[in-house]
Amino acid sequence: MSVNAYLVFNGNCREAVEFYADVFGTEKPQIMTFGDNPPNPEYQLPEEAKNLVMHARLTISDSNVMFSDTFPGMPFVVGNNITLAIVTNSRDEVETWFNKLKEGGKVGMELQETFWSKCYGQVTDKFGIEWQFNYEENPTS
């Protein structure tokens, strides 16, 4: 299991990831855009979102740092643009920790299956700290 920093940008994530990769001498990052998602017939992806970064990850000095752009229309606040991401191969841990953190907090996305995870969710705890939980059967982090 690991706890990863997740940095959120306001449309300039690709530039930031490439900059940090150069600064820290990492491999060229693999970047997934919102447009790379499988299409959802119930929700048309706005044109301005298609090339924005949905997810990228760099390994910097044995730590994973993950990156994303804010989805168009979602609020972006400097200072609130960092979350902690838990990546674990224990679904029980994901469910236990998520449920404890949501007490007195606010759920951004209930735990659910996504195209990248069998169990993923987002919650802001009662202290205002944002958490992402991602269950991976064979984590790479």
Short mmCIF file of N, CA and C in Angstrom, two decimals:
data_model
loop_
_atom_site.label_atom_id
_atom_site.label_comp_id
_atom_site.label_asym_id
_atom_site.label_seq_id
_atom_site.Cartn_x
_atom_site.Cartn_y
_atom_site.Cartn_z
N MET A 1 0.84 -1.17 0.00
CA MET A 1 0.00 0.00 0.00
C MET A 1 0.88 1.23 0.00
N SER A 2 0.36 2.31 -0.60
CA SER A 2 1.09 3.56 -0.59
C SER A 2 0.11 4.71 -0.51
N VAL A 3 0.60 5.83 -0.01
CA VAL A 3 -0.15 7.07 -0.02
C VAL A 3 0.56 7.97 -1.02
N ASN A 4 -0.18 8.45 -2.00
CA ASN A 4 0.40 9.25 -3.07
C ASN A 4 -0.15 10.66 -3.05
N ALA A 5 0.69 11.64 -3.35
CA ALA A 5 0.20 13.00 -3.54
C ALA A 5 -0.46 13.07 -4.91
N TYR A 6 -1.58 13.77 -5.00
CA TYR A 6 -2.31 13.94 -6.26
C TYR A 6 -2.46 15.44 -6.48
N LEU A 7 -1.79 15.95 -7.50
CA LEU A 7 -1.78 17.38 -7.79
C LEU A 7 -2.77 17.68 -8.92
N VAL A 8 -3.59 18.71 -8.72
CA VAL A 8 -4.62 19.07 -9.69
C VAL A 8 -4.29 20.46 -10.26
N PHE A 9 -4.41 20.57 -11.58
CA PHE A 9 -4.06 21.80 -12.28
C PHE A 9 -5.27 22.34 -13.03
N ASN A 10 -5.17 23.59 -13.43
CA ASN A 10 -6.28 24.27 -14.09
C ASN A 10 -6.02 24.42 -15.59
N GLY A 11 -5.86 23.27 -16.27
CA GLY A 11 -5.68 23.28 -17.71
C GLY A 11 -4.25 23.21 -18.18
N ASN A 12 -3.29 23.29 -17.27
CA ASN A 12 -1.88 23.26 -17.66
C ASN A 12 -1.15 22.04 -17.10
N CYS A 13 -1.88 20.97 -16.86
CA CYS A 13 -1.29 19.77 -16.26
C CYS A 13 -0.23 19.14 -17.16
N ARG A 14 -0.49 19.03 -18.45
CA ARG A 14 0.47 18.41 -19.36
C ARG A 14 1.82 19.15 -19.27
N GLU A 15 1.78 20.46 -19.30
CA GLU A 15 2.99 21.27 -19.20
C GLU A 15 3.70 21.01 -17.87
N ALA A 16 2.94 20.94 -16.77
CA ALA A 16 3.53 20.71 -15.45
C ALA A 16 4.17 19.33 -15.36
N VAL A 17 3.47 18.29 -15.84
CA VAL A 17 4.01 16.93 -15.77
C VAL A 17 5.30 16.84 -16.58
N GLU A 18 5.30 17.38 -17.77
CA GLU A 18 6.51 17.33 -18.60
C GLU A 18 7.65 18.11 -17.96
N PHE A 19 7.33 19.23 -17.32
CA PHE A 19 8.33 20.02 -16.61
C PHE A 19 8.94 19.21 -15.46
N TYR A 20 8.08 18.61 -14.62
CA TYR A 20 8.57 17.84 -13.48
C TYR A 20 9.35 16.61 -13.94
N ALA A 21 8.94 15.98 -15.01
CA ALA A 21 9.68 14.83 -15.55
C ALA A 21 11.09 15.25 -15.94
N ASP A 22 11.22 16.44 -16.54
CA ASP A 22 12.53 16.96 -16.92
C ASP A 22 13.35 17.32 -15.69
N VAL A 23 12.73 18.02 -14.75
CA VAL A 23 13.43 18.44 -13.53
C VAL A 23 14.01 17.24 -12.79
N PHE A 24 13.19 16.20 -12.62
CA PHE A 24 13.61 15.06 -11.81
C PHE A 24 14.20 13.91 -12.62
N GLY A 25 14.31 14.09 -13.93
CA GLY A 25 14.94 13.08 -14.78
C GLY A 25 14.20 11.76 -14.81
N THR A 26 12.87 11.81 -14.81
CA THR A 26 12.09 10.57 -14.84
C THR A 26 11.85 10.15 -16.28
N GLU A 27 11.24 8.98 -16.43
CA GLU A 27 10.81 8.53 -17.76
C GLU A 27 9.77 9.50 -18.30
N LYS A 28 9.61 9.51 -19.61
CA LYS A 28 8.56 10.32 -20.22
C LYS A 28 7.22 9.82 -19.68
N PRO A 29 6.39 10.73 -19.17
CA PRO A 29 5.13 10.29 -18.54
C PRO A 29 4.12 9.80 -19.55
N GLN A 30 3.35 8.78 -19.13
CA GLN A 30 2.19 8.35 -19.91
C GLN A 30 1.03 9.21 -19.43
N ILE A 31 0.37 9.86 -20.38
CA ILE A 31 -0.69 10.79 -20.04
C ILE A 31 -2.01 10.28 -20.60
N MET A 32 -3.02 10.16 -19.72
CA MET A 32 -4.36 9.76 -20.13
C MET A 32 -5.23 11.02 -20.11
N THR A 33 -5.90 11.30 -21.22
CA THR A 33 -6.77 12.48 -21.28
C THR A 33 -8.22 12.09 -20.99
N PHE A 34 -9.04 13.08 -20.71
CA PHE A 34 -10.46 12.81 -20.53
C PHE A 34 -11.05 12.22 -21.81
N GLY A 35 -10.51 12.62 -22.95
CA GLY A 35 -10.97 12.10 -24.23
C GLY A 35 -10.61 10.64 -24.45
N ASP A 36 -9.66 10.10 -23.68
CA ASP A 36 -9.29 8.69 -23.78
C ASP A 36 -10.29 7.78 -23.09
N ASN A 37 -11.20 8.34 -22.30
CA ASN A 37 -12.22 7.55 -21.60
C ASN A 37 -13.15 6.87 -22.60
N PRO A 38 -13.68 5.71 -22.25
CA PRO A 38 -14.73 5.12 -23.09
C PRO A 38 -15.92 6.08 -23.15
N PRO A 39 -16.52 6.26 -24.32
CA PRO A 39 -17.66 7.19 -24.43
C PRO A 39 -18.84 6.75 -23.57
N ASN A 40 -19.52 7.73 -23.01
CA ASN A 40 -20.71 7.48 -22.21
C ASN A 40 -21.88 8.12 -22.95
N PRO A 41 -22.80 7.30 -23.49
CA PRO A 41 -23.92 7.87 -24.27
C PRO A 41 -24.83 8.78 -23.44
N GLU A 42 -24.79 8.65 -22.12
CA GLU A 42 -25.64 9.48 -21.27
C GLU A 42 -25.00 10.83 -20.96
N TYR A 43 -23.69 10.96 -21.25
CA TYR A 43 -23.01 12.21 -20.96
C TYR A 43 -22.04 12.52 -22.08
N GLN A 44 -22.30 13.58 -22.81
CA GLN A 44 -21.45 14.01 -23.90
C GLN A 44 -20.25 14.77 -23.33
N LEU A 45 -19.06 14.33 -23.63
CA LEU A 45 -17.85 14.98 -23.14
C LEU A 45 -17.68 16.33 -23.83
N PRO A 46 -17.57 17.42 -23.07
CA PRO A 46 -17.37 18.72 -23.71
C PRO A 46 -16.08 18.74 -24.53
N GLU A 47 -16.13 19.41 -25.65
CA GLU A 47 -14.96 19.48 -26.54
C GLU A 47 -13.73 20.00 -25.81
N GLU A 48 -13.92 21.01 -24.93
CA GLU A 48 -12.78 21.61 -24.22
C GLU A 48 -12.14 20.67 -23.19
N ALA A 49 -12.80 19.54 -22.89
CA ALA A 49 -12.25 18.59 -21.92
C ALA A 49 -11.42 17.50 -22.58
N LYS A 50 -11.60 17.26 -23.85
CA LYS A 50 -11.02 16.09 -24.51
C LYS A 50 -9.50 15.99 -24.40
N ASN A 51 -8.78 17.11 -24.48
CA ASN A 51 -7.32 17.05 -24.42
C ASN A 51 -6.75 17.35 -23.04
N LEU A 52 -7.62 17.62 -22.08
CA LEU A 52 -7.15 17.84 -20.71
C LEU A 52 -6.70 16.52 -20.09
N VAL A 53 -5.74 16.61 -19.18
CA VAL A 53 -5.18 15.42 -18.54
C VAL A 53 -6.14 14.90 -17.47
N MET A 54 -6.54 13.63 -17.63
CA MET A 54 -7.34 12.97 -16.60
C MET A 54 -6.41 12.34 -15.56
N HIS A 55 -5.28 11.79 -16.02
CA HIS A 55 -4.36 11.14 -15.09
C HIS A 55 -2.97 11.01 -15.71
N ALA A 56 -1.98 11.28 -14.89
CA ALA A 56 -0.58 11.01 -15.22
C ALA A 56 0.13 10.71 -13.89
N ARG A 57 1.24 9.98 -13.98
CA ARG A 57 1.97 9.63 -12.75
C ARG A 57 3.46 9.66 -13.03
N LEU A 58 4.21 10.23 -12.10
CA LEU A 58 5.66 10.21 -12.15
C LEU A 58 6.18 9.54 -10.88
N THR A 59 7.27 8.82 -11.00
CA THR A 59 7.96 8.30 -9.82
C THR A 59 9.14 9.23 -9.58
N ILE A 60 9.07 9.94 -8.47
CA ILE A 60 10.10 10.90 -8.10
C ILE A 60 10.73 10.42 -6.80
N SER A 61 11.99 10.02 -6.88
CA SER A 61 12.73 9.57 -5.70
C SER A 61 11.94 8.51 -4.93
N ASP A 62 11.51 7.47 -5.63
CA ASP A 62 10.78 6.33 -5.08
C ASP A 62 9.38 6.65 -4.55
N SER A 63 8.86 7.82 -4.86
CA SER A 63 7.50 8.18 -4.47
C SER A 63 6.68 8.46 -5.73
N ASN A 64 5.42 8.03 -5.71
CA ASN A 64 4.52 8.32 -6.82
C ASN A 64 3.85 9.67 -6.60
N VAL A 65 3.87 10.49 -7.63
CA VAL A 65 3.14 11.75 -7.63
C VAL A 65 2.21 11.68 -8.83
N MET A 66 0.92 11.88 -8.58
CA MET A 66 -0.07 11.77 -9.64
C MET A 66 -0.61 13.16 -9.98
N PHE A 67 -1.11 13.30 -11.20
CA PHE A 67 -1.49 14.60 -11.74
C PHE A 67 -2.80 14.51 -12.51
N SER A 68 -3.54 15.63 -12.52
CA SER A 68 -4.77 15.72 -13.30
C SER A 68 -5.10 17.20 -13.52
N ASP A 69 -5.84 17.47 -14.59
CA ASP A 69 -6.46 18.78 -14.77
C ASP A 69 -7.82 18.75 -14.09
N THR A 70 -8.31 19.91 -13.69
CA THR A 70 -9.68 20.04 -13.21
C THR A 70 -10.60 19.90 -14.40
N PHE A 71 -11.68 19.16 -14.23
CA PHE A 71 -12.66 19.00 -15.30
C PHE A 71 -13.36 20.35 -15.53
N PRO A 72 -13.59 20.74 -16.79
CA PRO A 72 -14.26 22.02 -17.05
C PRO A 72 -15.55 22.17 -16.26
N GLY A 73 -15.71 23.34 -15.65
CA GLY A 73 -16.90 23.63 -14.86
C GLY A 73 -16.76 23.29 -13.39
N MET A 74 -15.72 22.52 -13.04
CA MET A 74 -15.48 22.19 -11.63
C MET A 74 -14.63 23.29 -11.03
N PRO A 75 -14.83 23.58 -9.74
CA PRO A 75 -14.05 24.66 -9.13
C PRO A 75 -12.57 24.28 -8.98
N PHE A 76 -11.72 25.25 -9.20
CA PHE A 76 -10.29 25.08 -9.00
C PHE A 76 -9.86 26.14 -8.01
N VAL A 77 -9.29 25.71 -6.88
CA VAL A 77 -8.85 26.63 -5.85
C VAL A 77 -7.42 26.27 -5.48
N VAL A 78 -6.49 27.21 -5.70
CA VAL A 78 -5.11 26.98 -5.30
C VAL A 78 -5.10 26.76 -3.79
N GLY A 79 -4.44 25.70 -3.37
CA GLY A 79 -4.43 25.32 -1.96
C GLY A 79 -5.28 24.09 -1.72
N ASN A 80 -6.35 23.94 -2.51
CA ASN A 80 -7.19 22.75 -2.43
C ASN A 80 -6.94 21.83 -3.61
N ASN A 81 -5.85 22.06 -4.31
CA ASN A 81 -5.58 21.30 -5.52
C ASN A 81 -4.62 20.13 -5.27
N ILE A 82 -4.54 19.69 -4.03
CA ILE A 82 -3.73 18.52 -3.68
C ILE A 82 -4.60 17.57 -2.87
N THR A 83 -4.63 16.30 -3.28
CA THR A 83 -5.34 15.28 -2.52
C THR A 83 -4.37 14.16 -2.17
N LEU A 84 -4.75 13.35 -1.22
CA LEU A 84 -3.97 12.16 -0.89
C LEU A 84 -4.68 10.96 -1.50
N ALA A 85 -3.93 10.16 -2.21
CA ALA A 85 -4.50 9.01 -2.91
C ALA A 85 -3.96 7.72 -2.29
N ILE A 86 -4.87 6.88 -1.83
CA ILE A 86 -4.51 5.57 -1.28
C ILE A 86 -4.69 4.54 -2.39
N VAL A 87 -3.62 3.82 -2.69
CA VAL A 87 -3.66 2.74 -3.68
C VAL A 87 -3.28 1.47 -2.93
N THR A 88 -4.21 0.51 -2.90
CA THR A 88 -3.96 -0.71 -2.13
C THR A 88 -4.59 -1.91 -2.82
N ASN A 89 -4.07 -3.09 -2.51
CA ASN A 89 -4.64 -4.33 -3.06
C ASN A 89 -5.60 -4.97 -2.07
N SER A 90 -6.07 -4.20 -1.08
CA SER A 90 -7.04 -4.70 -0.10
C SER A 90 -8.34 -3.91 -0.22
N ARG A 91 -9.35 -4.56 -0.77
CA ARG A 91 -10.66 -3.91 -0.89
C ARG A 91 -11.24 -3.62 0.49
N ASP A 92 -10.99 -4.50 1.45
CA ASP A 92 -11.47 -4.28 2.81
C ASP A 92 -10.91 -2.99 3.39
N GLU A 93 -9.62 -2.73 3.17
CA GLU A 93 -9.02 -1.48 3.66
C GLU A 93 -9.69 -0.28 3.00
N VAL A 94 -9.87 -0.34 1.69
CA VAL A 94 -10.52 0.76 0.98
C VAL A 94 -11.88 1.06 1.60
N GLU A 95 -12.69 0.04 1.78
CA GLU A 95 -14.04 0.23 2.31
C GLU A 95 -14.03 0.73 3.76
N THR A 96 -13.17 0.15 4.59
CA THR A 96 -13.09 0.55 6.00
C THR A 96 -12.64 2.00 6.13
N TRP A 97 -11.54 2.34 5.49
CA TRP A 97 -11.00 3.69 5.62
C TRP A 97 -11.94 4.74 5.02
N PHE A 98 -12.51 4.45 3.86
CA PHE A 98 -13.45 5.37 3.22
C PHE A 98 -14.63 5.65 4.15
N ASN A 99 -15.21 4.59 4.70
CA ASN A 99 -16.39 4.75 5.57
C ASN A 99 -16.06 5.51 6.85
N LYS A 100 -14.86 5.32 7.39
CA LYS A 100 -14.48 6.08 8.58
C LYS A 100 -14.25 7.55 8.25
N LEU A 101 -13.61 7.83 7.11
CA LEU A 101 -13.33 9.21 6.75
C LEU A 101 -14.58 9.99 6.35
N LYS A 102 -15.59 9.31 5.86
CA LYS A 102 -16.81 10.03 5.45
C LYS A 102 -17.67 10.45 6.63
N GLU A 103 -17.42 9.89 7.83
CA GLU A 103 -18.16 10.30 9.03
C GLU A 103 -17.81 11.75 9.34
N GLY A 104 -18.78 12.63 9.22
CA GLY A 104 -18.56 14.05 9.45
C GLY A 104 -17.95 14.76 8.25
N GLY A 105 -17.68 14.02 7.19
CA GLY A 105 -17.09 14.59 5.99
C GLY A 105 -18.10 14.67 4.86
N LYS A 106 -17.59 14.75 3.64
CA LYS A 106 -18.46 14.88 2.47
C LYS A 106 -17.94 13.97 1.36
N VAL A 107 -18.83 13.11 0.88
CA VAL A 107 -18.46 12.18 -0.19
C VAL A 107 -18.53 12.90 -1.53
N GLY A 108 -17.43 12.85 -2.28
CA GLY A 108 -17.40 13.41 -3.62
C GLY A 108 -17.82 12.38 -4.65
N MET A 109 -17.46 11.12 -4.39
CA MET A 109 -17.84 10.01 -5.27
C MET A 109 -17.89 8.75 -4.42
N GLU A 110 -19.07 8.17 -4.32
CA GLU A 110 -19.21 6.94 -3.53
C GLU A 110 -18.30 5.86 -4.10
N LEU A 111 -17.93 4.90 -3.26
CA LEU A 111 -17.14 3.78 -3.75
C LEU A 111 -17.92 3.06 -4.83
N GLN A 112 -17.25 2.82 -5.95
CA GLN A 112 -17.91 2.17 -7.08
C GLN A 112 -16.88 1.63 -8.05
N GLU A 113 -17.34 0.76 -8.93
CA GLU A 113 -16.48 0.24 -9.98
C GLU A 113 -16.37 1.28 -11.09
N THR A 114 -15.14 1.47 -11.58
CA THR A 114 -14.88 2.35 -12.70
C THR A 114 -14.15 1.54 -13.77
N PHE A 115 -13.86 2.14 -14.90
CA PHE A 115 -13.16 1.38 -15.92
C PHE A 115 -11.71 1.13 -15.55
N TRP A 116 -11.16 1.82 -14.52
CA TRP A 116 -9.78 1.58 -14.12
C TRP A 116 -9.66 0.87 -12.78
N SER A 117 -10.76 0.71 -12.05
CA SER A 117 -10.67 0.10 -10.72
C SER A 117 -11.97 -0.62 -10.39
N LYS A 118 -11.86 -1.72 -9.68
CA LYS A 118 -13.04 -2.45 -9.19
C LYS A 118 -13.70 -1.71 -8.03
N CYS A 119 -12.95 -0.77 -7.40
CA CYS A 119 -13.50 -0.03 -6.26
C CYS A 119 -12.73 1.28 -6.12
N TYR A 120 -13.40 2.39 -6.42
CA TYR A 120 -12.79 3.72 -6.37
C TYR A 120 -13.78 4.69 -5.74
N GLY A 121 -13.28 5.64 -4.96
CA GLY A 121 -14.13 6.66 -4.39
C GLY A 121 -13.33 7.86 -3.93
N GLN A 122 -14.03 8.97 -3.71
CA GLN A 122 -13.42 10.21 -3.24
C GLN A 122 -14.21 10.74 -2.06
N VAL A 123 -13.49 11.22 -1.05
CA VAL A 123 -14.15 11.77 0.13
C VAL A 123 -13.29 12.90 0.70
N THR A 124 -13.97 13.94 1.22
CA THR A 124 -13.30 15.01 1.96
C THR A 124 -13.63 14.78 3.42
N ASP A 125 -12.59 14.64 4.25
CA ASP A 125 -12.84 14.32 5.66
C ASP A 125 -13.29 15.57 6.42
N LYS A 126 -13.62 15.39 7.69
CA LYS A 126 -14.17 16.47 8.49
C LYS A 126 -13.18 17.61 8.72
N PHE A 127 -11.90 17.40 8.38
CA PHE A 127 -10.90 18.44 8.50
C PHE A 127 -10.64 19.15 7.17
N GLY A 128 -11.35 18.75 6.13
CA GLY A 128 -11.19 19.37 4.83
C GLY A 128 -10.12 18.75 3.96
N ILE A 129 -9.57 17.60 4.36
CA ILE A 129 -8.55 16.90 3.58
C ILE A 129 -9.26 16.00 2.57
N GLU A 130 -8.86 16.11 1.30
CA GLU A 130 -9.47 15.30 0.25
C GLU A 130 -8.66 14.01 0.06
N TRP A 131 -9.40 12.90 -0.03
CA TRP A 131 -8.82 11.58 -0.19
C TRP A 131 -9.42 10.89 -1.41
N GLN A 132 -8.58 10.13 -2.10
CA GLN A 132 -9.03 9.25 -3.17
C GLN A 132 -8.63 7.83 -2.77
N PHE A 133 -9.51 6.89 -3.00
CA PHE A 133 -9.22 5.49 -2.70
C PHE A 133 -9.31 4.69 -3.99
N ASN A 134 -8.30 3.87 -4.22
CA ASN A 134 -8.23 3.08 -5.45
C ASN A 134 -7.78 1.67 -5.11
N TYR A 135 -8.68 0.72 -5.34
CA TYR A 135 -8.35 -0.69 -5.13
C TYR A 135 -7.74 -1.24 -6.42
N GLU A 136 -6.55 -1.82 -6.29
CA GLU A 136 -5.90 -2.50 -7.41
C GLU A 136 -5.56 -3.91 -6.97
N GLU A 137 -5.93 -4.88 -7.79
CA GLU A 137 -5.62 -6.25 -7.44
C GLU A 137 -4.11 -6.49 -7.44
N ASN A 138 -3.39 -5.84 -8.33
CA ASN A 138 -1.93 -5.92 -8.40
C ASN A 138 -1.38 -4.53 -8.55
N PRO A 139 -1.25 -3.77 -7.41
CA PRO A 139 -0.83 -2.37 -7.52
C PRO A 139 0.57 -2.24 -8.10
N THR A 140 0.75 -1.17 -8.89
CA THR A 140 2.06 -0.90 -9.48
C THR A 140 2.82 0.13 -8.68
N SER A 141 2.19 0.67 -7.64
CA SER A 141 2.84 1.71 -6.85
C SER A 141 3.35 1.14 -5.55
#
